Amino acid sequence: MVRVTVLGAAGGIGQPLSLLLKTSPLVSQLNLYDIRNVHGVAADISHVNTDSKVLAFQGNEELGAALAGAQLVVLTAGVPRKPGMSRDDLFSINAGIVQVLVTAFASHSPDACLLIITNPVNSTVPIAVETLKRLGKLRPNRVMGVTSLDVMRAQSFLKAALGPESNSISTVENSVTVVGGHSGPTIVPLMKNKDHQRRLRANNKYDDYIHRVQFGGDEVVKAKAGAGSATLSMASAGFCFSELVLRSIRREPIKPYPAFVYLGGLEGGAAAGAAIAAAASVGEAPDYFAVPVVLRDGEISSLDTTDFKNIDNAEGGLLKTAV
Ligand code: APR
């Protein structure tokens, strides 16, 4: 049974994510931290009739206590994207927040698995890694940017693009994965089922499909008209990935699943970077990339680059923008 801390728990993502974690039988204690409104959220969620304990921590002076003893920390504190803002526009605000929270993580729960949802993930993960490195507390196989919403979008948009008959295709979930980054053109869907790919191309739907996966977040930002970016779907995706980590802590076998990782610090990272560079036909191997990771004991035990070997030239072209 695992103690989980959610940082930014009173936010648009933090609240539904905390609720979902409360429903999980894999969690024994849920520490909810925010700079505001967290007591109400914790009181509300604590009435859900599951066995885990819910505790609220508010403000910087309670941050250490919120993190102490956690095996999994999910970082979702920050400001969301507004219309017209790119994920990179968020950088200057959220970078400072991530730095403060990761510095506390280094002091109070350095051995926990750290999942980063705060955007722009392409930049907040490097900030977290550099901060931990500077403090001498970096465990690169326990720091991951959460890109599971890209995977979920790739799968649900594929069902939509293939049409009604795709409902009978039980393999849609295994048909596509997403690698690269977590921002627009750096998001690279890799279609593993060449038949699905051929069908999309034959119907002139392939390019639109790829674009929709890469820019699906904009659909939500636009529809919310100034009220923020994806929260409910992000919480669901963040919960799915958190559950994989929790299950790996219980030593359950977990199929490789993508996460945005620091290749430069991982065993096998250099070889994975070289495989990615070769597939993208570029000389330089990336330092950071979303790659399917194999989780064991709450950390990355290895990287799975199988799918990079099978991509065709068109996808190789896409991959280039992400390296
Ligand atoms: N420490 C803790 N919590 C903080 C801090 C901080 N230093 N700064 C902000 N927060 C909290 C806010 O109080 C708020 O409750 O983070 C929460 C963020 O919630 P929202 O503003 O609703 O933003 P949300 O839509 O949840 O997005 C959060 O995740 O996907 C990314 O782009 C998104 O970077 C954004 C983040």
XYZ file of C-alpha atoms and ligand atoms in Angstrom:
359
model
C 0.000 0.000 0.000
C 1.405 3.294 -1.114
C 1.412 6.878 0.125
C 0.831 9.343 -2.711
C 1.281 13.141 -2.665
C -0.492 15.398 -5.160
C 1.066 18.879 -5.521
C -1.461 21.385 -6.855
C -4.332 19.220 -5.583
C -6.915 22.040 -5.532
C -6.483 22.754 -9.246
C -8.502 21.822 -12.291
C -6.395 18.703 -12.821
C -5.439 18.165 -9.183
C -9.015 17.750 -7.926
C -10.254 15.033 -10.312
C -6.860 13.336 -10.183
C -7.037 13.240 -6.383
C -10.582 11.888 -6.557
C -9.504 9.099 -8.913
C -6.544 8.269 -6.660
C -8.951 8.088 -3.706
C -10.937 5.423 -5.573
C -7.817 3.317 -6.129
C -7.317 0.322 -3.835
C -3.581 0.688 -4.455
C -3.301 3.895 -2.405
C -3.135 3.825 1.403
C -2.717 7.545 2.086
C -3.335 10.570 -0.093
C -1.518 13.775 0.860
C -3.108 16.727 -0.911
C -1.011 19.909 -1.133
C -1.790 23.309 -2.596
C -1.250 26.977 -1.791
C -5.022 27.488 -1.571
C -8.413 25.758 -1.053
C -7.005 22.347 -0.306
C -8.815 21.709 2.998
C -12.205 21.797 1.292
C -11.032 19.489 -1.478
C -9.604 16.993 1.026
C -12.733 17.057 3.229
C -14.911 16.464 0.189
C -12.814 13.618 -1.241
C -12.357 11.993 2.176
C -16.075 11.098 2.227
C -15.581 8.669 -0.673
C -15.904 5.280 0.972
C -12.542 3.666 0.281
C -9.875 2.660 2.772
C -7.246 5.312 2.033
C -6.652 8.228 4.367
C -6.820 11.771 2.926
C -4.781 14.594 4.491
C -4.635 18.277 3.529
C -1.504 20.440 3.538
C -1.625 24.108 2.631
C 1.169 26.627 2.164
C 4.921 26.422 2.020
C 5.362 25.653 5.723
C 3.374 22.406 5.270
C 5.069 21.316 2.052
C 7.703 19.161 3.773
C 5.063 17.276 5.751
C 3.015 16.765 2.590
C 5.970 15.081 0.911
C 7.379 13.066 3.819
C 7.007 9.322 3.358
C 5.536 9.536 -0.160
C 6.445 6.809 -2.649
C 4.714 8.558 -5.521
C 4.530 12.338 -6.009
C 2.423 13.820 -8.798
C 3.244 17.425 -9.671
C 0.348 19.288 -11.235
C 0.829 22.737 -9.677
C 1.091 25.659 -12.043
C -0.953 27.903 -14.261
C -2.928 26.445 -17.148
C -2.750 27.523 -20.772
C -5.072 30.280 -21.956
C -6.199 30.849 -25.574
C -3.352 32.172 -27.673
C -0.742 30.846 -25.238
C 1.581 28.128 -26.453
C 2.847 25.606 -23.950
C 6.151 27.451 -24.117
C 4.480 30.715 -23.055
C 3.738 28.989 -19.779
C 7.364 28.317 -19.230
C 8.486 31.342 -17.250
C 5.666 31.071 -14.685
C 5.618 27.328 -14.234
C 9.405 26.925 -14.230
C 9.613 28.846 -10.943
C 6.822 26.791 -9.361
C 8.427 23.497 -10.432
C 11.806 24.580 -9.104
C 10.405 25.376 -5.639
C 8.407 22.147 -5.403
C 11.198 19.922 -6.721
C 13.654 21.500 -4.273
C 11.295 20.472 -1.450
C 10.917 17.019 -3.035
C 14.729 16.669 -2.936
C 14.722 17.363 0.820
C 11.664 15.391 1.899
C 10.992 12.517 -0.530
C 14.017 12.152 -2.856
C 13.466 8.416 -3.281
C 9.870 8.739 -4.450
C 8.799 8.415 -8.058
C 8.110 11.931 -9.402
C 5.496 12.331 -12.158
C 5.349 15.758 -13.781
C 2.123 16.965 -15.361
C 2.824 20.717 -15.150
C 3.371 22.118 -18.623
C 5.336 22.654 -20.736
C 6.473 19.110 -19.954
C 9.217 19.387 -22.607
C 10.788 22.050 -20.335
C 9.501 21.346 -16.824
C 11.008 17.836 -16.805
C 14.491 19.207 -17.682
C 14.064 21.838 -14.943
C 13.185 19.143 -12.418
C 16.116 16.988 -13.551
C 18.598 19.890 -13.422
C 17.304 20.983 -10.004
C 17.660 17.461 -8.587
C 21.077 17.057 -10.211
C 22.303 20.326 -8.652
C 21.092 19.143 -5.256
C 22.755 15.736 -5.685
C 19.389 13.953 -5.467
C 18.681 12.942 -9.052
C 17.385 9.418 -9.649
C 16.711 9.654 -13.400
C 14.736 6.421 -13.481
C 12.227 7.938 -11.035
C 11.506 11.235 -12.814
C 8.931 11.100 -15.626
C 6.901 13.604 -17.586
C 3.333 12.374 -18.027
C 2.428 12.049 -21.713
C -0.409 9.571 -21.321
C -2.969 12.134 -22.507
C -1.219 12.098 -25.899
C -1.561 8.312 -25.946
C -5.232 8.474 -24.934
C -5.949 11.080 -27.604
C -4.101 9.062 -30.228
C -6.239 6.040 -29.393
C -9.618 7.769 -29.172
C -8.987 9.908 -32.275
C -7.935 6.757 -34.145
C -11.264 5.132 -33.299
C -13.023 8.272 -34.548
C -10.976 8.392 -37.759
C -11.427 4.708 -38.574
C -15.181 5.020 -38.184
C -17.841 2.706 -36.735
C -16.185 -0.514 -37.853
C -13.254 0.302 -35.576
C -15.487 -0.602 -32.637
C -15.050 -4.189 -33.646
C -11.298 -3.746 -33.793
C -10.199 -4.676 -30.328
C -6.630 -3.831 -31.207
C -6.966 -0.050 -31.497
C -5.320 0.300 -28.075
C -2.325 -1.644 -29.337
C -2.327 0.030 -32.720
C -0.758 3.371 -31.876
C 1.653 4.812 -29.361
C 3.061 8.297 -28.960
C 6.691 9.299 -28.562
C 8.717 12.502 -28.812
C 7.682 15.542 -26.819
C 4.478 16.890 -25.301
C 3.942 19.982 -27.413
C 2.438 20.370 -30.909
C 4.729 19.044 -33.620
C 7.061 17.351 -31.129
C 4.208 14.906 -30.363
C 4.809 11.901 -32.619
C 2.119 9.234 -32.972
C 3.638 5.950 -34.105
C 1.179 3.700 -35.882
C 2.079 0.114 -35.177
C -0.780 -1.413 -37.143
C 0.128 -0.775 -40.756
C -3.368 -1.781 -41.867
C -4.903 1.072 -39.862
C -2.323 3.409 -41.293
C -3.084 2.294 -44.848
C -6.817 2.781 -44.279
C -6.319 6.327 -43.035
C -4.056 7.142 -45.958
C -6.479 5.593 -48.465
C -9.237 7.847 -47.100
C -6.975 10.923 -47.017
C -7.388 11.048 -43.265
C -3.839 10.324 -42.181
C -2.485 13.907 -42.089
C -5.585 15.225 -40.320
C -5.308 12.420 -37.791
C -1.660 13.191 -37.014
C -2.456 16.906 -36.740
C -5.370 16.215 -34.402
C -3.183 14.155 -32.069
C -0.515 16.868 -32.051
C -2.900 19.774 -31.508
C -5.793 18.064 -29.699
C -5.068 20.175 -26.612
C -5.996 23.308 -28.581
C -9.519 21.931 -29.149
C -10.035 21.982 -25.390
C -8.385 25.383 -24.829
C -10.606 26.875 -27.536
C -13.807 25.226 -26.315
C -13.140 26.342 -22.739
C -12.827 29.905 -24.088
C -10.455 31.343 -21.531
C -11.296 28.998 -18.655
C -8.125 26.922 -19.002
C -6.847 23.794 -20.737
C -7.566 20.073 -20.486
C -8.271 19.088 -16.891
C -10.665 16.110 -16.783
C -9.067 14.116 -19.591
C -5.615 15.024 -18.219
C -6.635 13.839 -14.771
C -7.898 10.572 -16.239
C -4.694 10.088 -18.228
C -2.544 11.073 -15.243
C -4.411 8.573 -13.096
C -3.909 5.794 -15.686
C -0.167 6.412 -15.666
C -0.055 6.738 -11.851
C -1.808 3.374 -11.606
C 0.856 1.772 -13.786
C 3.502 3.081 -11.393
C 1.482 1.878 -8.379
C 1.011 -1.549 -9.942
C 4.729 -1.744 -10.693
C 5.401 -1.053 -7.000
C 3.314 -4.177 -6.321
C 5.584 -6.045 -8.747
C 2.825 -6.569 -11.293
C 4.201 -6.941 -14.828
C 3.502 -3.744 -16.795
C 3.530 -3.464 -20.592
C 5.898 -0.748 -21.914
C 4.157 2.630 -21.812
C 5.455 6.035 -22.954
C 6.785 8.698 -20.573
C 8.964 11.766 -21.138
C 12.344 10.876 -19.653
C 15.929 12.054 -19.280
C 17.705 9.698 -21.668
C 21.026 11.298 -20.746
C 20.821 9.838 -17.237
C 19.303 6.423 -17.893
C 20.972 3.096 -18.382
C 20.320 2.266 -22.030
C 19.433 5.923 -22.636
C 22.364 6.546 -24.965
C 21.443 3.509 -27.080
C 17.781 4.592 -27.130
C 18.828 8.111 -28.165
C 20.960 6.647 -30.957
C 18.036 4.451 -32.122
C 15.756 7.508 -32.167
C 18.333 9.617 -34.030
C 18.767 6.836 -36.590
C 15.000 6.450 -37.072
C 14.627 10.212 -37.499
C 17.687 10.380 -39.789
C 19.337 13.049 -37.653
C 22.848 13.037 -36.254
C 22.139 14.195 -32.757
C 20.542 11.929 -30.179
C 18.005 13.702 -27.937
C 18.673 14.150 -24.221
C 14.960 14.048 -23.380
C 12.257 12.094 -25.195
C 8.958 10.335 -24.599
C 9.843 6.675 -25.001
C 7.950 3.545 -23.961
C 9.393 2.675 -20.559
C 9.288 -0.606 -18.693
C 8.255 0.055 -15.088
C 9.335 -2.105 -12.178
C 9.313 -1.305 -8.436
C 8.074 2.233 -9.097
C 10.849 3.156 -11.474
C 12.038 2.746 -15.045
C 13.854 -0.558 -15.354
C 14.496 -0.276 -19.096
C 13.477 1.511 -22.287
C 11.657 -0.152 -25.140
C 12.735 1.170 -28.534
C 11.181 -1.659 -30.578
C 8.659 0.658 -32.231
C 11.345 3.009 -33.520
C 12.690 0.211 -35.717
C 9.353 -0.276 -37.456
C 8.446 3.248 -38.445
C 8.185 4.181 -42.096
C 9.692 7.221 -43.802
C 6.700 9.479 -43.266
C 6.774 8.887 -39.564
C 10.557 9.250 -39.651
C 9.895 12.731 -40.992
C 7.588 13.461 -38.082
C 10.120 12.135 -35.653
C 12.681 14.611 -36.963
C 10.701 17.528 -35.494
C 10.809 15.916 -32.077
C 14.556 15.214 -31.901
N 2.521 25.243 -4.970
C 1.429 24.463 -4.945
N 0.371 24.655 -5.718
C 0.409 25.679 -6.560
C 1.518 26.544 -6.665
C 2.619 26.288 -5.812
N 3.703 27.022 -5.833
N 1.251 27.462 -7.613
C 0.020 27.182 -8.093
N -0.479 26.120 -7.432
C -1.776 25.471 -7.592
C -2.926 26.448 -7.753
O -3.320 26.978 -6.501
C -3.981 25.574 -8.374
O -4.797 24.947 -7.400
O -1.793 24.701 -8.753
C -3.152 24.502 -9.120
C -3.251 24.620 -10.613
O -4.574 24.469 -10.970
P -5.233 25.236 -12.198
O -4.848 26.673 -12.133
O -6.673 24.867 -12.199
O -4.458 24.592 -13.444
P -4.679 23.156 -14.139
O -5.641 23.286 -15.254
O -4.925 22.141 -13.079
O -3.245 22.922 -14.789
C -2.094 22.776 -13.991
O -0.969 21.219 -15.476
O -1.416 20.409 -17.672
C -0.778 21.360 -16.884
O -0.811 23.197 -18.397
C -1.263 22.744 -17.162
O 0.697 23.625 -16.214
C -0.678 23.462 -15.999
C -0.874 22.492 -14.857
